[in-house]
Amino acid sequence: MGGLVALEGPDGSGKSTQLCLLREVLEGRQLDVVWTREPGGTVIGEQIRTVLHDLANDAMLPITEALLYSAARAQHVAEVIRPALARGALVITDRYAASTLAYQGYGHGLDIDMLRQITVLVTGGVIPDLTIYLDLPAERGLERKLVDRSAGQGEWNRMDQQALVFHRAVRAGYLEMAQAETERWLVLDADDTMQAIHQQIMARIEPLLT
Ligand code: TYD
């Protein structure tokens, strides 16, 4: 048994809920499963996460973001993922390299090939056996704002429009990556019921447990 599974999906896609459900099921069995996340998963990675998430750092360039996420990933692979895979564990990570390609590449427009090269450098070629993408229309994340707007409350400004364009590009990126590697990706409709999504995830993870 063993392998690397990455869970990807936007805010509001139910990613955390699915991780919880998965954890409940897998912890009931005698299995070596490592639960981790990006950015983070290591002491240095968590420090990098603080810099990335600090609202005061609004001058951060996309390339700086890409390099910081990648630096955190290098630590994550070396300290957590590679040793766990070497002993035959199943590693389940909340986000992995596809996030950098989707957000910094497709979203912010950084060169995808350059990002792929950086990814190979920091991961040493460790790629997920399975990437699960919980797919949600970009509008959903901005839904509340849209509701306010149609009710004549709040305003729809240039930033919101930019956010929508950005999240649409991120989503298109995920779908393109999934399309290019269907055997390594599982795209699920985040609008499905919690249980239906969970069952589809379990069906794909089960073979990695034996
Ligand atoms: P987080 O608070 O972990 O929330 P969630 O994963 O539930 O969305 O935020 C992670 C954010 O970082 C998320 O907006 C995606 C972004 N991100 C990137 O832009 N590039 C990356 O390489 C990674 C790992 C994350």
JSON list of C-alpha atoms and ligand atoms in Angstrom, two decimals:
[
{"chain": "A", "resi": 1, "resn": "MET", "atom": "CA", "xyz": [0.00, 0.00, 0.00]},
{"chain": "A", "resi": 2, "resn": "GLY", "atom": "CA", "xyz": [0.94, 3.62, -0.09]},
{"chain": "A", "resi": 3, "resn": "GLY", "atom": "CA", "xyz": [1.13, 6.59, -2.35]},
{"chain": "A", "resi": 4, "resn": "LEU", "atom": "CA", "xyz": [0.55, 10.30, -2.51]},
{"chain": "A", "resi": 5, "resn": "VAL", "atom": "CA", "xyz": [-2.94, 11.78, -2.76]},
{"chain": "A", "resi": 6, "resn": "ALA", "atom": "CA", "xyz": [-3.49, 15.52, -3.15]},
{"chain": "A", "resi": 7, "resn": "LEU", "atom": "CA", "xyz": [-6.78, 17.25, -2.57]},
{"chain": "A", "resi": 8, "resn": "GLU", "atom": "CA", "xyz": [-7.40, 20.45, -4.50]},
{"chain": "A", "resi": 9, "resn": "GLY", "atom": "CA", "xyz": [-10.35, 22.80, -4.73]},
{"chain": "A", "resi": 10, "resn": "PRO", "atom": "CA", "xyz": [-11.38, 26.38, -4.07]},
{"chain": "A", "resi": 11, "resn": "ASP", "atom": "CA", "xyz": [-12.77, 27.92, -0.94]},
{"chain": "A", "resi": 12, "resn": "GLY", "atom": "CA", "xyz": [-16.30, 26.65, -0.40]},
{"chain": "A", "resi": 13, "resn": "SER", "atom": "CA", "xyz": [-15.76, 23.44, -2.37]},
{"chain": "A", "resi": 14, "resn": "GLY", "atom": "CA", "xyz": [-16.04, 21.31, 0.77]},
{"chain": "A", "resi": 15, "resn": "LYS", "atom": "CA", "xyz": [-12.40, 20.27, 0.66]},
{"chain": "A", "resi": 16, "resn": "SER", "atom": "CA", "xyz": [-12.02, 20.44, 4.44]},
{"chain": "A", "resi": 17, "resn": "THR", "atom": "CA", "xyz": [-15.25, 18.49, 4.99]},
{"chain": "A", "resi": 18, "resn": "GLN", "atom": "CA", "xyz": [-14.06, 15.73, 2.66]},
{"chain": "A", "resi": 19, "resn": "LEU", "atom": "CA", "xyz": [-10.70, 15.58, 4.43]},
{"chain": "A", "resi": 20, "resn": "CYS", "atom": "CA", "xyz": [-12.53, 15.17, 7.75]},
{"chain": "A", "resi": 21, "resn": "LEU", "atom": "CA", "xyz": [-14.76, 12.39, 6.39]},
{"chain": "A", "resi": 22, "resn": "LEU", "atom": "CA", "xyz": [-11.78, 10.61, 4.91]},
{"chain": "A", "resi": 23, "resn": "ARG", "atom": "CA", "xyz": [-9.88, 10.90, 8.13]},
{"chain": "A", "resi": 24, "resn": "GLU", "atom": "CA", "xyz": [-12.74, 9.42, 10.14]},
{"chain": "A", "resi": 25, "resn": "VAL", "atom": "CA", "xyz": [-12.88, 6.37, 7.87]},
{"chain": "A", "resi": 26, "resn": "LEU", "atom": "CA", "xyz": [-9.15, 5.80, 7.52]},
{"chain": "A", "resi": 27, "resn": "GLU", "atom": "CA", "xyz": [-8.35, 6.31, 11.19]},
{"chain": "A", "resi": 28, "resn": "GLY", "atom": "CA", "xyz": [-10.72, 3.47, 11.98]},
{"chain": "A", "resi": 29, "resn": "ARG", "atom": "CA", "xyz": [-8.40, 1.10, 10.17]},
{"chain": "A", "resi": 30, "resn": "GLN", "atom": "CA", "xyz": [-4.89, 0.02, 11.09]},
{"chain": "A", "resi": 31, "resn": "LEU", "atom": "CA", "xyz": [-3.15, 1.98, 8.36]},
{"chain": "A", "resi": 32, "resn": "ASP", "atom": "CA", "xyz": [-0.09, 4.18, 8.10]},
{"chain": "A", "resi": 33, "resn": "VAL", "atom": "CA", "xyz": [-1.63, 7.41, 6.83]},
{"chain": "A", "resi": 34, "resn": "VAL", "atom": "CA", "xyz": [0.08, 10.80, 7.00]},
{"chain": "A", "resi": 35, "resn": "TRP", "atom": "CA", "xyz": [-2.15, 13.90, 6.93]},
{"chain": "A", "resi": 36, "resn": "THR", "atom": "CA", "xyz": [-0.50, 17.07, 5.81]},
{"chain": "A", "resi": 37, "resn": "ARG", "atom": "CA", "xyz": [-1.06, 20.35, 3.99]},
{"chain": "A", "resi": 38, "resn": "GLU", "atom": "CA", "xyz": [0.45, 23.07, 1.85]},
{"chain": "A", "resi": 39, "resn": "PRO", "atom": "CA", "xyz": [1.68, 25.62, 2.33]},
{"chain": "A", "resi": 40, "resn": "GLY", "atom": "CA", "xyz": [2.97, 24.17, 5.56]},
{"chain": "A", "resi": 41, "resn": "GLY", "atom": "CA", "xyz": [3.42, 20.67, 6.86]},
{"chain": "A", "resi": 42, "resn": "THR", "atom": "CA", "xyz": [6.84, 21.46, 8.35]},
{"chain": "A", "resi": 43, "resn": "VAL", "atom": "CA", "xyz": [8.13, 24.05, 10.83]},
{"chain": "A", "resi": 44, "resn": "ILE", "atom": "CA", "xyz": [9.82, 26.06, 8.07]},
{"chain": "A", "resi": 45, "resn": "GLY", "atom": "CA", "xyz": [6.83, 25.59, 5.77]},
{"chain": "A", "resi": 46, "resn": "GLU", "atom": "CA", "xyz": [4.46, 26.96, 8.42]},
{"chain": "A", "resi": 47, "resn": "GLN", "atom": "CA", "xyz": [6.72, 30.01, 8.81]},
{"chain": "A", "resi": 48, "resn": "ILE", "atom": "CA", "xyz": [6.60, 30.54, 5.04]},
{"chain": "A", "resi": 49, "resn": "ARG", "atom": "CA", "xyz": [2.81, 30.14, 5.22]},
{"chain": "A", "resi": 50, "resn": "THR", "atom": "CA", "xyz": [2.64, 33.03, 7.69]},
{"chain": "A", "resi": 51, "resn": "VAL", "atom": "CA", "xyz": [4.50, 35.29, 5.25]},
{"chain": "A", "resi": 52, "resn": "LEU", "atom": "CA", "xyz": [2.28, 34.19, 2.36]},
{"chain": "A", "resi": 53, "resn": "HIS", "atom": "CA", "xyz": [-0.96, 34.74, 4.25]},
{"chain": "A", "resi": 54, "resn": "ASP", "atom": "CA", "xyz": [0.02, 38.03, 5.92]},
{"chain": "A", "resi": 55, "resn": "LEU", "atom": "CA", "xyz": [-2.48, 40.63, 4.64]},
{"chain": "A", "resi": 56, "resn": "ALA", "atom": "CA", "xyz": [0.19, 43.29, 5.11]},
{"chain": "A", "resi": 57, "resn": "ASN", "atom": "CA", "xyz": [2.18, 41.69, 2.27]},
{"chain": "A", "resi": 58, "resn": "ASP", "atom": "CA", "xyz": [-0.13, 42.97, -0.45]},
{"chain": "A", "resi": 59, "resn": "ALA", "atom": "CA", "xyz": [2.86, 44.06, -2.55]},
{"chain": "A", "resi": 60, "resn": "MET", "atom": "CA", "xyz": [3.91, 40.43, -3.02]},
{"chain": "A", "resi": 61, "resn": "LEU", "atom": "CA", "xyz": [4.61, 39.62, -6.66]},
{"chain": "A", "resi": 62, "resn": "PRO", "atom": "CA", "xyz": [3.23, 36.43, -8.23]},
{"chain": "A", "resi": 63, "resn": "ILE", "atom": "CA", "xyz": [6.79, 35.21, -8.81]},
{"chain": "A", "resi": 64, "resn": "THR", "atom": "CA", "xyz": [7.60, 35.75, -5.12]},
{"chain": "A", "resi": 65, "resn": "GLU", "atom": "CA", "xyz": [4.46, 33.78, -4.24]},
{"chain": "A", "resi": 66, "resn": "ALA", "atom": "CA", "xyz": [5.46, 31.00, -6.60]},
{"chain": "A", "resi": 67, "resn": "LEU", "atom": "CA", "xyz": [8.93, 30.78, -5.11]},
{"chain": "A", "resi": 68, "resn": "LEU", "atom": "CA", "xyz": [7.70, 30.86, -1.51]},
{"chain": "A", "resi": 69, "resn": "TYR", "atom": "CA", "xyz": [5.08, 28.15, -2.11]},
{"chain": "A", "resi": 70, "resn": "SER", "atom": "CA", "xyz": [7.79, 26.16, -3.87]},
{"chain": "A", "resi": 71, "resn": "ALA", "atom": "CA", "xyz": [10.31, 26.67, -1.07]},
{"chain": "A", "resi": 72, "resn": "ALA", "atom": "CA", "xyz": [7.74, 25.42, 1.44]},
{"chain": "A", "resi": 73, "resn": "ARG", "atom": "CA", "xyz": [7.09, 22.45, -0.88]},
{"chain": "A", "resi": 74, "resn": "ALA", "atom": "CA", "xyz": [10.80, 21.55, -1.01]},
{"chain": "A", "resi": 75, "resn": "GLN", "atom": "CA", "xyz": [10.83, 21.25, 2.79]},
{"chain": "A", "resi": 76, "resn": "HIS", "atom": "CA", "xyz": [7.55, 19.38, 2.76]},
{"chain": "A", "resi": 77, "resn": "VAL", "atom": "CA", "xyz": [8.72, 16.77, 0.27]},
{"chain": "A", "resi": 78, "resn": "ALA", "atom": "CA", "xyz": [12.10, 16.27, 1.93]},
{"chain": "A", "resi": 79, "resn": "GLU", "atom": "CA", "xyz": [10.91, 16.21, 5.55]},
{"chain": "A", "resi": 80, "resn": "VAL", "atom": "CA", "xyz": [7.48, 14.63, 5.34]},
{"chain": "A", "resi": 81, "resn": "ILE", "atom": "CA", "xyz": [6.39, 13.20, 2.01]},
{"chain": "A", "resi": 82, "resn": "ARG", "atom": "CA", "xyz": [9.46, 11.34, 0.78]},
{"chain": "A", "resi": 83, "resn": "PRO", "atom": "CA", "xyz": [10.22, 9.57, 4.10]},
{"chain": "A", "resi": 84, "resn": "ALA", "atom": "CA", "xyz": [6.57, 8.57, 4.46]},
{"chain": "A", "resi": 85, "resn": "LEU", "atom": "CA", "xyz": [6.37, 7.19, 0.93]},
{"chain": "A", "resi": 86, "resn": "ALA", "atom": "CA", "xyz": [9.65, 5.33, 1.48]},
{"chain": "A", "resi": 87, "resn": "ARG", "atom": "CA", "xyz": [8.14, 3.36, 4.35]},
{"chain": "A", "resi": 88, "resn": "GLY", "atom": "CA", "xyz": [4.99, 2.61, 2.36]},
{"chain": "A", "resi": 89, "resn": "ALA", "atom": "CA", "xyz": [2.63, 5.09, 3.99]},
{"chain": "A", "resi": 90, "resn": "LEU", "atom": "CA", "xyz": [-0.32, 6.74, 2.32]},
{"chain": "A", "resi": 91, "resn": "VAL", "atom": "CA", "xyz": [0.20, 10.51, 2.31]},
{"chain": "A", "resi": 92, "resn": "ILE", "atom": "CA", "xyz": [-2.84, 12.74, 2.00]},
{"chain": "A", "resi": 93, "resn": "THR", "atom": "CA", "xyz": [-2.03, 16.37, 1.41]},
{"chain": "A", "resi": 94, "resn": "ASP", "atom": "CA", "xyz": [-4.38, 19.34, 1.40]},
{"chain": "A", "resi": 95, "resn": "ARG", "atom": "CA", "xyz": [-3.01, 20.99, -1.79]},
{"chain": "A", "resi": 96, "resn": "TYR", "atom": "CA", "xyz": [0.24, 20.27, -3.63]},
{"chain": "A", "resi": 97, "resn": "ALA", "atom": "CA", "xyz": [2.08, 21.43, -6.76]},
{"chain": "A", "resi": 98, "resn": "ALA", "atom": "CA", "xyz": [-1.08, 21.69, -8.88]},
{"chain": "A", "resi": 99, "resn": "SER", "atom": "CA", "xyz": [-2.03, 24.70, -6.72]},
{"chain": "A", "resi": 100, "resn": "THR", "atom": "CA", "xyz": [1.07, 26.59, -7.87]},
{"chain": "A", "resi": 101, "resn": "LEU", "atom": "CA", "xyz": [0.35, 25.81, -11.51]},
{"chain": "A", "resi": 102, "resn": "ALA", "atom": "CA", "xyz": [-3.32, 26.75, -11.12]},
{"chain": "A", "resi": 103, "resn": "TYR", "atom": "CA", "xyz": [-3.00, 29.93, -9.03]},
{"chain": "A", "resi": 104, "resn": "GLN", "atom": "CA", "xyz": [0.39, 31.38, -9.92]},
{"chain": "A", "resi": 105, "resn": "GLY", "atom": "CA", "xyz": [0.42, 29.96, -13.46]},
{"chain": "A", "resi": 106, "resn": "TYR", "atom": "CA", "xyz": [-3.07, 29.91, -14.93]},
{"chain": "A", "resi": 107, "resn": "GLY", "atom": "CA", "xyz": [-4.38, 32.52, -12.46]},
{"chain": "A", "resi": 108, "resn": "HIS", "atom": "CA", "xyz": [-1.58, 35.08, -12.33]},
{"chain": "A", "resi": 109, "resn": "GLY", "atom": "CA", "xyz": [-0.19, 34.28, -15.75]},
{"chain": "A", "resi": 110, "resn": "LEU", "atom": "CA", "xyz": [3.30, 33.09, -14.84]},
{"chain": "A", "resi": 111, "resn": "ASP", "atom": "CA", "xyz": [4.89, 30.83, -17.43]},
{"chain": "A", "resi": 112, "resn": "ILE", "atom": "CA", "xyz": [3.56, 27.30, -16.89]},
{"chain": "A", "resi": 113, "resn": "ASP", "atom": "CA", "xyz": [6.67, 25.57, -18.23]},
{"chain": "A", "resi": 114, "resn": "MET", "atom": "CA", "xyz": [8.88, 27.59, -15.89]},
{"chain": "A", "resi": 115, "resn": "LEU", "atom": "CA", "xyz": [6.65, 26.63, -12.96]},
{"chain": "A", "resi": 116, "resn": "ARG", "atom": "CA", "xyz": [6.77, 22.98, -13.98]},
{"chain": "A", "resi": 117, "resn": "GLN", "atom": "CA", "xyz": [10.57, 23.14, -13.96]},
{"chain": "A", "resi": 118, "resn": "ILE", "atom": "CA", "xyz": [10.58, 24.73, -10.50]},
{"chain": "A", "resi": 119, "resn": "THR", "atom": "CA", "xyz": [8.17, 22.01, -9.38]},
{"chain": "A", "resi": 120, "resn": "VAL", "atom": "CA", "xyz": [10.49, 19.24, -10.59]},
{"chain": "A", "resi": 121, "resn": "LEU", "atom": "CA", "xyz": [13.38, 20.97, -8.82]},
{"chain": "A", "resi": 122, "resn": "VAL", "atom": "CA", "xyz": [11.63, 21.23, -5.46]},
{"chain": "A", "resi": 123, "resn": "THR", "atom": "CA", "xyz": [9.81, 17.89, -5.50]},
{"chain": "A", "resi": 124, "resn": "GLY", "atom": "CA", "xyz": [12.59, 15.84, -7.06]},
{"chain": "A", "resi": 125, "resn": "GLY", "atom": "CA", "xyz": [9.88, 14.40, -9.28]},
{"chain": "A", "resi": 126, "resn": "VAL", "atom": "CA", "xyz": [7.55, 13.22, -6.52]},
{"chain": "A", "resi": 127, "resn": "ILE", "atom": "CA", "xyz": [4.14, 13.47, -8.16]},
{"chain": "A", "resi": 128, "resn": "PRO", "atom": "CA", "xyz": [0.76, 12.48, -6.71]},
{"chain": "A", "resi": 129, "resn": "ASP", "atom": "CA", "xyz": [-0.61, 9.05, -7.58]},
{"chain": "A", "resi": 130, "resn": "LEU", "atom": "CA", "xyz": [-3.96, 10.76, -7.44]},
{"chain": "A", "resi": 131, "resn": "THR", "atom": "CA", "xyz": [-5.08, 14.39, -7.42]},
{"chain": "A", "resi": 132, "resn": "ILE", "atom": "CA", "xyz": [-8.68, 14.93, -6.41]},
{"chain": "A", "resi": 133, "resn": "TYR", "atom": "CA", "xyz": [-10.14, 18.21, -7.62]},
{"chain": "A", "resi": 134, "resn": "LEU", "atom": "CA", "xyz": [-13.43, 19.43, -6.17]},
{"chain": "A", "resi": 135, "resn": "ASP", "atom": "CA", "xyz": [-14.81, 21.49, -8.99]},
{"chain": "A", "resi": 136, "resn": "LEU", "atom": "CA", "xyz": [-16.93, 24.55, -8.36]},
{"chain": "A", "resi": 137, "resn": "PRO", "atom": "CA", "xyz": [-17.85, 27.42, -10.72]},
{"chain": "A", "resi": 138, "resn": "ALA", "atom": "CA", "xyz": [-15.78, 30.52, -9.99]},
{"chain": "A", "resi": 139, "resn": "GLU", "atom": "CA", "xyz": [-18.93, 32.54, -9.38]},
{"chain": "A", "resi": 140, "resn": "ARG", "atom": "CA", "xyz": [-19.70, 30.48, -6.29]},
{"chain": "A", "resi": 141, "resn": "GLY", "atom": "CA", "xyz": [-16.86, 31.93, -4.27]},
{"chain": "A", "resi": 142, "resn": "LEU", "atom": "CA", "xyz": [-18.09, 35.41, -5.04]},
{"chain": "A", "resi": 143, "resn": "GLU", "atom": "CA", "xyz": [-21.72, 34.46, -4.70]},
{"chain": "A", "resi": 144, "resn": "ARG", "atom": "CA", "xyz": [-22.44, 36.45, -1.59]},
{"chain": "A", "resi": 145, "resn": "LYS", "atom": "CA", "xyz": [-21.10, 39.56, -3.22]},
{"chain": "A", "resi": 146, "resn": "LEU", "atom": "CA", "xyz": [-23.23, 38.85, -6.29]},
{"chain": "A", "resi": 147, "resn": "VAL", "atom": "CA", "xyz": [-26.35, 38.40, -4.17]},
{"chain": "A", "resi": 148, "resn": "ASP", "atom": "CA", "xyz": [-25.68, 41.71, -2.42]},
{"chain": "A", "resi": 149, "resn": "ARG", "atom": "CA", "xyz": [-25.23, 43.36, -5.76]},
{"chain": "A", "resi": 150, "resn": "SER", "atom": "CA", "xyz": [-28.44, 42.05, -7.27]},
{"chain": "A", "resi": 151, "resn": "ALA", "atom": "CA", "xyz": [-30.24, 43.16, -4.11]},
{"chain": "A", "resi": 152, "resn": "GLY", "atom": "CA", "xyz": [-28.87, 46.63, -4.80]},
{"chain": "A", "resi": 153, "resn": "GLN", "atom": "CA", "xyz": [-26.59, 46.41, -1.80]},
{"chain": "A", "resi": 154, "resn": "GLY", "atom": "CA", "xyz": [-22.85, 46.65, -1.82]},
{"chain": "A", "resi": 155, "resn": "GLU", "atom": "CA", "xyz": [-21.03, 47.43, -5.02]},
{"chain": "A", "resi": 156, "resn": "TRP", "atom": "CA", "xyz": [-19.49, 45.36, -7.73]},
{"chain": "A", "resi": 157, "resn": "ASN", "atom": "CA", "xyz": [-16.11, 46.87, -8.25]},
{"chain": "A", "resi": 158, "resn": "ARG", "atom": "CA", "xyz": [-13.11, 46.37, -10.46]},
{"chain": "A", "resi": 159, "resn": "MET", "atom": "CA", "xyz": [-11.45, 44.17, -7.84]},
{"chain": "A", "resi": 160, "resn": "ASP", "atom": "CA", "xyz": [-14.42, 41.83, -7.77]},
{"chain": "A", "resi": 161, "resn": "GLN", "atom": "CA", "xyz": [-14.38, 41.61, -11.54]},
{"chain": "A", "resi": 162, "resn": "GLN", "atom": "CA", "xyz": [-10.65, 40.86, -11.41]},
{"chain": "A", "resi": 163, "resn": "ALA", "atom": "CA", "xyz": [-11.25, 38.24, -8.75]},
{"chain": "A", "resi": 164, "resn": "LEU", "atom": "CA", "xyz": [-13.84, 36.54, -10.94]},
{"chain": "A", "resi": 165, "resn": "VAL", "atom": "CA", "xyz": [-11.54, 36.53, -13.97]},
{"chain": "A", "resi": 166, "resn": "PHE", "atom": "CA", "xyz": [-8.72, 35.19, -11.78]},
{"chain": "A", "resi": 167, "resn": "HIS", "atom": "CA", "xyz": [-10.78, 32.37, -10.26]},
{"chain": "A", "resi": 168, "resn": "ARG", "atom": "CA", "xyz": [-12.17, 31.42, -13.67]},
{"chain": "A", "resi": 169, "resn": "ALA", "atom": "CA", "xyz": [-8.62, 31.12, -14.98]},
{"chain": "A", "resi": 170, "resn": "VAL", "atom": "CA", "xyz": [-7.61, 29.04, -11.95]},
{"chain": "A", "resi": 171, "resn": "ARG", "atom": "CA", "xyz": [-10.54, 26.69, -12.49]},
{"chain": "A", "resi": 172, "resn": "ALA", "atom": "CA", "xyz": [-9.84, 26.38, -16.22]},
{"chain": "A", "resi": 173, "resn": "GLY", "atom": "CA", "xyz": [-6.25, 25.54, -15.32]},
{"chain": "A", "resi": 174, "resn": "TYR", "atom": "CA", "xyz": [-7.26, 22.74, -12.98]},
{"chain": "A", "resi": 175, "resn": "LEU", "atom": "CA", "xyz": [-9.63, 21.30, -15.57]},
{"chain": "A", "resi": 176, "resn": "GLU", "atom": "CA", "xyz": [-6.94, 21.46, -18.25]},
{"chain": "A", "resi": 177, "resn": "MET", "atom": "CA", "xyz": [-4.42, 19.66, -16.02]},
{"chain": "A", "resi": 178, "resn": "ALA", "atom": "CA", "xyz": [-7.00, 17.02, -15.14]},
{"chain": "A", "resi": 179, "resn": "GLN", "atom": "CA", "xyz": [-7.91, 16.53, -18.78]},
{"chain": "A", "resi": 180, "resn": "ALA", "atom": "CA", "xyz": [-4.27, 16.01, -19.72]},
{"chain": "A", "resi": 181, "resn": "GLU", "atom": "CA", "xyz": [-3.78, 13.24, -17.14]},
{"chain": "A", "resi": 182, "resn": "THR", "atom": "CA", "xyz": [-7.13, 11.59, -16.57]},
{"chain": "A", "resi": 183, "resn": "GLU", "atom": "CA", "xyz": [-5.65, 8.47, -14.96]},
{"chain": "A", "resi": 184, "resn": "ARG", "atom": "CA", "xyz": [-3.99, 10.54, -12.22]},
{"chain": "A", "resi": 185, "resn": "TRP", "atom": "CA", "xyz": [-6.86, 12.97, -11.63]},
{"chain": "A", "resi": 186, "resn": "LEU", "atom": "CA", "xyz": [-10.34, 12.65, -10.24]},
{"chain": "A", "resi": 187, "resn": "VAL", "atom": "CA", "xyz": [-12.59, 15.65, -10.89]},
{"chain": "A", "resi": 188, "resn": "LEU", "atom": "CA", "xyz": [-15.69, 15.76, -8.73]},
{"chain": "A", "resi": 189, "resn": "ASP", "atom": "CA", "xyz": [-18.66, 18.10, -8.83]},
{"chain": "A", "resi": 190, "resn": "ALA", "atom": "CA", "xyz": [-18.51, 19.99, -5.54]},
{"chain": "A", "resi": 191, "resn": "ASP", "atom": "CA", "xyz": [-22.28, 20.53, -5.81]},
{"chain": "A", "resi": 192, "resn": "ASP", "atom": "CA", "xyz": [-22.86, 16.82, -5.33]},
{"chain": "A", "resi": 193, "resn": "THR", "atom": "CA", "xyz": [-23.88, 15.64, -1.86]},
{"chain": "A", "resi": 194, "resn": "MET", "atom": "CA", "xyz": [-21.18, 15.30, 0.78]},
{"chain": "A", "resi": 195, "resn": "GLN", "atom": "CA", "xyz": [-21.72, 11.54, 0.94]},
{"chain": "A", "resi": 196, "resn": "ALA", "atom": "CA", "xyz": [-21.73, 11.01, -2.83]},
{"chain": "A", "resi": 197, "resn": "ILE", "atom": "CA", "xyz": [-18.42, 12.87, -3.11]},
{"chain": "A", "resi": 198, "resn": "HIS", "atom": "CA", "xyz": [-16.98, 10.91, -0.21]},
{"chain": "A", "resi": 199, "resn": "GLN", "atom": "CA", "xyz": [-17.93, 7.58, -1.82]},
{"chain": "A", "resi": 200, "resn": "GLN", "atom": "CA", "xyz": [-16.29, 8.52, -5.10]},
{"chain": "A", "resi": 201, "resn": "ILE", "atom": "CA", "xyz": [-13.12, 9.55, -3.27]},
{"chain": "A", "resi": 202, "resn": "MET", "atom": "CA", "xyz": [-13.07, 6.29, -1.29]},
{"chain": "A", "resi": 203, "resn": "ALA", "atom": "CA", "xyz": [-13.50, 4.25, -4.47]},
{"chain": "A", "resi": 204, "resn": "ARG", "atom": "CA", "xyz": [-10.32, 5.78, -5.89]},
{"chain": "A", "resi": 205, "resn": "ILE", "atom": "CA", "xyz": [-8.33, 5.65, -2.65]},
{"chain": "A", "resi": 206, "resn": "GLU", "atom": "CA", "xyz": [-9.23, 2.06, -1.76]},
{"chain": "A", "resi": 207, "resn": "PRO", "atom": "CA", "xyz": [-6.76, 0.54, -4.30]},
{"chain": "A", "resi": 208, "resn": "LEU", "atom": "CA", "xyz": [-3.93, 2.48, -2.63]},
{"chain": "A", "resi": 209, "resn": "LEU", "atom": "CA", "xyz": [-4.71, 0.81, 0.70]},
{"chain": "A", "resi": 210, "resn": "THR", "atom": "CA", "xyz": [-3.97, -2.76, -0.29]},
{"chain": "B", "resi": 1, "resn": "TYD", "atom": "P1", "xyz": [-5.66, 27.94, 2.87]},
{"chain": "B", "resi": 1, "resn": "TYD", "atom": "O1", "xyz": [-5.88, 28.88, 4.00]},
{"chain": "B", "resi": 1, "resn": "TYD", "atom": "O2", "xyz": [-4.84, 26.74, 3.09]},
{"chain": "B", "resi": 1, "resn": "TYD", "atom": "O3", "xyz": [-7.08, 27.58, 2.36]},
{"chain": "B", "resi": 1, "resn": "TYD", "atom": "P2", "xyz": [-7.69, 26.54, 1.36]},
{"chain": "B", "resi": 1, "resn": "TYD", "atom": "O4", "xyz": [-6.65, 25.52, 0.98]},
{"chain": "B", "resi": 1, "resn": "TYD", "atom": "O5", "xyz": [-8.80, 25.95, 2.17]},
{"chain": "B", "resi": 1, "resn": "TYD", "atom": "O6", "xyz": [-8.15, 27.35, 0.20]},
{"chain": "B", "resi": 1, "resn": "TYD", "atom": "O7", "xyz": [-5.11, 28.81, 1.68]},
{"chain": "B", "resi": 1, "resn": "TYD", "atom": "C1", "xyz": [-4.31, 28.35, 0.76]},
{"chain": "B", "resi": 1, "resn": "TYD", "atom": "C2", "xyz": [-4.30, 29.41, -0.33]},
{"chain": "B", "resi": 1, "resn": "TYD", "atom": "O8", "xyz": [-3.05, 29.41, -0.98]},
{"chain": "B", "resi": 1, "resn": "TYD", "atom": "C3", "xyz": [-5.35, 29.15, -1.37]},
{"chain": "B", "resi": 1, "resn": "TYD", "atom": "O9", "xyz": [-5.98, 30.36, -1.75]},
{"chain": "B", "resi": 1, "resn": "TYD", "atom": "C4", "xyz": [-4.55, 28.66, -2.56]},
{"chain": "B", "resi": 1, "resn": "TYD", "atom": "C5", "xyz": [-3.23, 29.30, -2.36]},
{"chain": "B", "resi": 1, "resn": "TYD", "atom": "N1", "xyz": [-2.08, 28.55, -2.91]},
{"chain": "B", "resi": 1, "resn": "TYD", "atom": "C6", "xyz": [-1.44, 29.04, -4.03]},
{"chain": "B", "resi": 1, "resn": "TYD", "atom": "O10", "xyz": [-1.82, 30.10, -4.58]},
{"chain": "B", "resi": 1, "resn": "TYD", "atom": "N2", "xyz": [-0.36, 28.37, -4.54]},
{"chain": "B", "resi": 1, "resn": "TYD", "atom": "C7", "xyz": [0.11, 27.22, -3.96]},
{"chain": "B", "resi": 1, "resn": "TYD", "atom": "O11", "xyz": [1.10, 26.63, -4.44]},
{"chain": "B", "resi": 1, "resn": "TYD", "atom": "C8", "xyz": [-0.59, 26.71, -2.79]},
{"chain": "B", "resi": 1, "resn": "TYD", "atom": "C9", "xyz": [-0.11, 25.46, -2.12]},
{"chain": "B", "resi": 1, "resn": "TYD", "atom": "C10", "xyz": [-1.66, 27.42, -2.31]}
]
